[in-house]
Structures are given as structure tokens and as C-alpha cells.
XYZ file of C-alpha atoms in Angstrom:
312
model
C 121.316 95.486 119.587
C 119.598 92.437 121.178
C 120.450 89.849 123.690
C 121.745 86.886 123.776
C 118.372 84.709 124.433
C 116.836 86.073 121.562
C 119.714 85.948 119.171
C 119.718 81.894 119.957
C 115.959 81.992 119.221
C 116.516 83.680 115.752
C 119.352 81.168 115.017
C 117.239 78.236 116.000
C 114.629 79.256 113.904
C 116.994 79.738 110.996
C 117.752 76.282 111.721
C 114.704 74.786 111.674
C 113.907 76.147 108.488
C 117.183 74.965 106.882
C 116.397 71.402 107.925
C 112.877 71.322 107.750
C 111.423 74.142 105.395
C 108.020 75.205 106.029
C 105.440 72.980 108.026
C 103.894 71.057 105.994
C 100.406 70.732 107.650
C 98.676 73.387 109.947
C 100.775 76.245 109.046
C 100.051 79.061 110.910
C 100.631 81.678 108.063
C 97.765 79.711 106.529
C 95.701 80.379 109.611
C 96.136 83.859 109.690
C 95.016 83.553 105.854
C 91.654 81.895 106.746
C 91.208 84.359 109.593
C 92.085 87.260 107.301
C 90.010 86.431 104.150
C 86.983 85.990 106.776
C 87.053 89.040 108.248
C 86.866 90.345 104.880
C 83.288 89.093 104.278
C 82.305 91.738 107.011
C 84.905 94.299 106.305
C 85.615 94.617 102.688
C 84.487 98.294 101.043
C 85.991 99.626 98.266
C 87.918 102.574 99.808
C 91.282 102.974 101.609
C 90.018 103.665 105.105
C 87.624 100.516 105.289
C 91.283 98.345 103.855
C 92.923 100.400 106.454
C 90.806 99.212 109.439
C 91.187 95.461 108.128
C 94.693 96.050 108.227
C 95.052 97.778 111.509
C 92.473 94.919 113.147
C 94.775 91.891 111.552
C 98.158 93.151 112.309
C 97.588 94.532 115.943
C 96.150 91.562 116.936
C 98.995 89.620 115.619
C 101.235 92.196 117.889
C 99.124 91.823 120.894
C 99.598 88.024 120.561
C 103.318 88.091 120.502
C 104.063 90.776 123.363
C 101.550 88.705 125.389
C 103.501 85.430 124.421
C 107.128 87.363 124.644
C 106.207 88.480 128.181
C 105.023 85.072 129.578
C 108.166 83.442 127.974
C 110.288 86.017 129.684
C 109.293 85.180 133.000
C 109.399 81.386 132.658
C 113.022 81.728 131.719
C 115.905 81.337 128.651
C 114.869 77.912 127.515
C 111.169 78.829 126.962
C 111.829 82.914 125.408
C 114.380 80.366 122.815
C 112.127 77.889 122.081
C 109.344 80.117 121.306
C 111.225 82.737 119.419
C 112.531 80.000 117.527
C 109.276 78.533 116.590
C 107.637 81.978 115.418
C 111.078 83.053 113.296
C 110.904 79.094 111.850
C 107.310 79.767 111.279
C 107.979 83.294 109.299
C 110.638 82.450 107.300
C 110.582 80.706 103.613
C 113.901 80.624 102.326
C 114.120 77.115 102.227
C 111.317 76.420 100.774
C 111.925 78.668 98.195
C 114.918 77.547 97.246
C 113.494 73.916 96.335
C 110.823 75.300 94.591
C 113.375 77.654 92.506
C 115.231 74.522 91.757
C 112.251 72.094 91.122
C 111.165 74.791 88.595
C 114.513 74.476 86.828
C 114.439 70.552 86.565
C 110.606 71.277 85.039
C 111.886 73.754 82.538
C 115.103 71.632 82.017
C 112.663 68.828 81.085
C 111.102 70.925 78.835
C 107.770 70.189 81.124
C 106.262 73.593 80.915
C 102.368 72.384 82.019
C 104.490 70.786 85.021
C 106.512 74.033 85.339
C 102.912 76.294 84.595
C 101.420 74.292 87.714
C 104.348 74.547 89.669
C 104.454 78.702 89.315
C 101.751 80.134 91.306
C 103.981 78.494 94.241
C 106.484 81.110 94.065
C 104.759 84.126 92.382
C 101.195 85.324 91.655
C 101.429 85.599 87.465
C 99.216 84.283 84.855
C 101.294 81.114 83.993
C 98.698 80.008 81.257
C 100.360 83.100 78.894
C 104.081 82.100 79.753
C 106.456 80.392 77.353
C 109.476 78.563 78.747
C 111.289 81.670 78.699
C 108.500 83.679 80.421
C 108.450 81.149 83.004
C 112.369 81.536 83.351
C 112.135 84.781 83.810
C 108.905 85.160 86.384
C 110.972 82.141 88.643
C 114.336 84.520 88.923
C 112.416 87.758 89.871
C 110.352 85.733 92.030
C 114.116 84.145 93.829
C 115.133 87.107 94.004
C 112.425 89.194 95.677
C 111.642 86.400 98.121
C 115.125 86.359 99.271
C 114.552 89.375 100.397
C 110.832 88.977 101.612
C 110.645 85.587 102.941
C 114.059 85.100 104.417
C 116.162 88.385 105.134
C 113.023 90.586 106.185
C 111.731 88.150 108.461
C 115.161 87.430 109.758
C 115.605 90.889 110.755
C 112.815 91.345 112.381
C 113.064 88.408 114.551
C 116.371 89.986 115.561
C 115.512 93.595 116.260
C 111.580 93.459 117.154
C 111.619 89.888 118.902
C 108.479 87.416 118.716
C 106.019 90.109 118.687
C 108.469 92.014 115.464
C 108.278 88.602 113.383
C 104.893 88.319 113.596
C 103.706 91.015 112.825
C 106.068 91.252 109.793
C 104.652 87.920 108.229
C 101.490 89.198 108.861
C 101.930 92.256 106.611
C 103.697 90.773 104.289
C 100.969 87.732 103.487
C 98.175 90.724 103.990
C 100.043 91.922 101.215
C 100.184 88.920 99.064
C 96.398 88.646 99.572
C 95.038 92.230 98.866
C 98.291 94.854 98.797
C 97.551 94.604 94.582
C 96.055 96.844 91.890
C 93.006 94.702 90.521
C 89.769 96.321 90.260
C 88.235 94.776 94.390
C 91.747 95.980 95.773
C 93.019 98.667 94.530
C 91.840 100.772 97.153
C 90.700 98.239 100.089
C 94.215 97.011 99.891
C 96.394 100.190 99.942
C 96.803 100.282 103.275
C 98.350 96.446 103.606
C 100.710 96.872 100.172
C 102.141 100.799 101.985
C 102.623 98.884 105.170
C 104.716 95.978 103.411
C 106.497 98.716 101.479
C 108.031 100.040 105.186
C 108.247 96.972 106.450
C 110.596 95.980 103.610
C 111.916 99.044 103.136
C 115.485 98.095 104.954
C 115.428 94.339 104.733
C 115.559 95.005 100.688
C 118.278 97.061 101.062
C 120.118 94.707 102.985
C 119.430 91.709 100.806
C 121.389 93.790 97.779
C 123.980 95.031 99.805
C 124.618 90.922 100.455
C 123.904 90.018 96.585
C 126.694 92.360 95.791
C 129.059 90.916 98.595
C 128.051 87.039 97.228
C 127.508 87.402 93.700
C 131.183 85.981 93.271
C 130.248 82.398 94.567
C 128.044 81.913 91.629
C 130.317 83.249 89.305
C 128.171 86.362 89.501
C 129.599 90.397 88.705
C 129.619 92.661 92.019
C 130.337 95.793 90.107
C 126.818 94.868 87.899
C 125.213 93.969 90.891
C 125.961 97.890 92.391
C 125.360 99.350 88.967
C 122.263 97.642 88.293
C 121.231 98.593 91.319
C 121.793 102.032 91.167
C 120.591 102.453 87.885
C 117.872 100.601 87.436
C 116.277 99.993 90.842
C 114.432 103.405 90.996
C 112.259 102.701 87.722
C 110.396 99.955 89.174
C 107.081 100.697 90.532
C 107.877 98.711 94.152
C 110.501 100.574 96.266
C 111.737 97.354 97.227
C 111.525 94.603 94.620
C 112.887 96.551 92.099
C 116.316 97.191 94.240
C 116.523 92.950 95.165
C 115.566 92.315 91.504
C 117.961 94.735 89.928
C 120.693 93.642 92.325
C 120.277 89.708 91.239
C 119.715 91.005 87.046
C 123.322 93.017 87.338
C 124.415 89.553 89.740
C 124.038 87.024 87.491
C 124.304 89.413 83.797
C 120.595 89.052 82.584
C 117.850 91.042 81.806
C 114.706 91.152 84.199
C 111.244 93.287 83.503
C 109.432 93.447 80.631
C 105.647 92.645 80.298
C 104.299 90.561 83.516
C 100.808 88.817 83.322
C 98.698 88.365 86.606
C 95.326 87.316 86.760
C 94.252 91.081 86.773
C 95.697 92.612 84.167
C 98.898 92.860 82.035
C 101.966 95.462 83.527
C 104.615 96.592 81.709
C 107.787 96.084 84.147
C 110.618 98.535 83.445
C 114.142 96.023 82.126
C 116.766 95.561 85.081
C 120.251 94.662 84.526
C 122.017 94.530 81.092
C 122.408 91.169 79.790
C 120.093 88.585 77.788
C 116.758 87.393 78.999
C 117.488 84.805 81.700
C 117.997 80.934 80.782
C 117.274 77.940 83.081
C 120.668 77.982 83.864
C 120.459 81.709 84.957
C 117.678 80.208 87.411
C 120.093 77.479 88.797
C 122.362 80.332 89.570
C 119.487 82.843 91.031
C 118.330 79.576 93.376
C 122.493 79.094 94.533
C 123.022 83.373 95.025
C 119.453 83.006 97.168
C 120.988 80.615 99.626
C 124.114 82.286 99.430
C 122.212 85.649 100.895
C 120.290 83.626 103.159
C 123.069 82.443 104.930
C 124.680 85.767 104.984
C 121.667 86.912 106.460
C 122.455 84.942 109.404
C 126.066 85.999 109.395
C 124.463 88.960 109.863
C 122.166 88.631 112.276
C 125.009 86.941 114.056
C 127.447 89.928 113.878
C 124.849 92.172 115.408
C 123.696 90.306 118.264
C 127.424 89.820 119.333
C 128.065 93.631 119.089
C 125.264 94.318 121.044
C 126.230 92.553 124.808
């Protein structure tokens, strides 16, 4: 599928993200943010093709920039086409990172610190935390695991590994385009159609994926396979995202808990379809949702792995 150069890029960058997490200063994801939001100022109009044009502008100049970069690495040799894939797949992913913040969420809500734990939530998800109980915030931290297992570690992962530096780039740049302005409030629900549709494909498989592994791992946290698969079959399809709903209802039928229900964001309430079977998920649940995350993570890899040695 891909050669060996790249597939040591990928795993360095996996690396690097294990050890390190994200950057802590100057991230470039944050970048792109600043240069996205400005180009709004001039951009913005309430209508599809206006959001489609600030999509099209963002993310092909983020693919220019890598097949430039991929093709100067290429001809300066292995080393440099490892070290620089390795930097932009360290620089896409999140897993790490979210995995701490799943867990530092738990000690909050373990504590019983909910203002702690209401501060801490806008780090993994985009809710109202000022209108969440304990339980609320249990809940909003497991979906969140489990849909950024998919988005911030698999997805990225994948693309690294099939579409090189220019393919991992241009992923992170849809999917933050989508964290930004791919949702239904009043300014965006038109200007950013465009950005969430091109997240939804660039998901698309990666989600699928990610389940596929939560069924194959759910038994290192104790977790059900068989309600993993029959959440997912069952329940997947009723949630308004193609792909959350198939990662969330994979983890709910996982770990035997109930996801969905009504979700706050600063927008508007939206009544979430329920995933999965069991009760409403405990901090304990979340414990488990942060361990099957890093399970799937690392199976990711295996993955990734697997492939590139198939294809040489």
C-alpha cells in the first residue's frame, strides 16, 4: 500500500505523540486556526457556496504545502521524507493528549470537583458545561473519548499512511475547519456546510475502522464484543453524524452504558438519539472509555503496521 520510508515516518510520528502529546507552544493546528478564522473576516456570507470557497481556499493550500514539502523531501533522501512525515503525522494526531485529558476529567469528577471538571470540558468537546451535572459531564467526556479516538488518532493515522504528508494535512485541516464552523448555529449553518460534508468523507472509513478495533479490544477493559457489534449495528444509523454515531455506539455496546440523550452546546439544545443498552455512564465507565481509547490507538498502529508490510 505504501513504502517503507513513509511507513517509518507514520510510526515516528505515532511515537512522538506517545511520548510527547501535542506541542505545547506554537502548534501548528493553532496556526492554521488563526489563519482560518482571518480569512473569515473577508469571506464569511451566509450561504453554502461562499463556506464552500473558504473551504476549498484553506484546505488546497494546506495540500499544495505538503506535495511541495513531500517532493523536496523525496529528493533529499530517506532520512529527511522520515523526519518530515514524522513531524506532520506527530503534529495531526491527538490521541495522547486525549487520553490525559479523559483521565484528568475522571480524577475531577472522582473529586467531586465539577467547576474544575466544567473548566476542564471544553478541552475535549464543544458542550455547554455550565448546564451539566456530574453525570452530564460523565457522559459528554465518554462520547467525546470515543469520537476522538476515531478523529484525532485513527483518522489521522490513516491518512498519514495512505495519502503521505500532503494526506495528513489536509485531513487535520478539515477536521479543525470542522470543529470551527462544520456546526448548525444560526452564522454557520450554511457558511459551514461545506467544511462539516468534507469531514463527514474524510471520516467516513477511519470511523469504521476505529469500531471494527473497539470490537476486537473491548475485552482488555473487561468490555462485551458482541455489544460492541450490536450496538453498532443497531444503533449507529440513528445518529445524525455518519461517523460519530458508529465510534460512539461501538464504545456504549463496549463498555455496557447508555450514550445520547439531550446535549447542550452554546447554540442550542439537541436531542441525541440513546446508543448502547446499559445505564448512563459512571466515572468509572470513563476510566474504562480513556483505557479502550489507547487500546484502539495502539491497534491503530498495528494496523498501519500490517499494511505497510503487505504492501513491499
Amino acid at each position: 500500500m505504501f513504502g517503507r520510508t513513509r511507513l517509518v515516518g507514520v510510526l515516528a510520528g505515532y511515537l512522538a505523540d506517545a511520548v510527547f502529546g501535542d506541542p505545547r507552544r506554537g502548534h501548528p493546528v493553532a496556526a492554521f486556526g488563526a489563519a482560518a478564522a482571518g480569512l473569515e473576516r473577508f469571506s464569511y456570507r451566509d450561504s453554502r457556496l461562499a463556506g464552500a470557497m473558504h473551504a476549498g481556499v484553506l484546505i488546497g493550500a494546506l495540500g499544495l504545502l505538503g506535495a511541495t514539502a513531500q517532493r523536496y523531501v523525496g529528493q533529499r533522501g530517506p532520512l529527511w521524507s522520515i523526519a518530515v512525515t514524522g513531524v506532520a503525522t506527530w503534529m495531526s494526531l491527538g490521541g495522547t493528549s486525549l487520553a490525559r485529558t479523559g483521565s484528568a476529567m475522571s480524577e475531577l469528577l472522582g473529586r467531586e470537583d465539577i467547576e474544575e471538571a466544567r473548566r476542564l470540558l471544553p478541552s475535549l468537546c464543544g458542550r455547554d458545561p455550565a448546564l451539566l451535572d456530574a453525570d452530564g459531564l460523565a457522559r459528554a467526556a465518554v462520547e467525546s473519548v470515543a469520537e476522538n479516538t476515531s478523529d484525532a488518532q485513527v483518522a489521522p493515522l490513516l491518512w498519514a499512511a495512505v495519502g503521505g504528508i500532503p494526506g495528513v494535512l489536509m485531513y487535520r485541516g478539515v477536521n479543525t475547519l470542522d470543529s470551527m464552523i462544520g456546526h448548525r448555529s444560526p452564522r454557520y449553518a450554511r457558511f459551514g456546510w461545506a467544511a462539516a460534508r468534507l469531514d463527514d468523507m474524510a471520516n467516513y472509513p477511519a470511523a469504521r475502522v476505529t469500531a471494527a478495533l473497539v470490537v476486537l479490544c473491548a475485552p482488555v477493559v473487561g468490555g462485551s464484543s458482541s455489544g460492541a457489534l450490536r450496538a453498532w449495528r443497531r444503533d449507529a444509523a440513528r445518529h445524525p453524524s455518519p461517523n460519530a454515531g458508529v465510534v460512539e455506539a461501538a464504545f456504549a455496546g463496549a463498555l455496557g452504558v447508555r450514550l445520547g440523550g439531550p446535549t447542550h452546546y452554546q447554540y442550542g439544545l439537541q436531542i441525541r438519539p440513546s446508543l448502547g443498552d446499559g445505564p448512563a455512564p459512571t466515572v468509572a465507565d470513563l476510566r474504562r472509555a480513556v483505557r479502550l481509547s489507547v487500546a484502539v490507538q495502539l491497534a491503530a498502529a498495528a494496523v498501519v503496521i500490517a499494511a505497510g508490510r503487505s504492501g513491499r
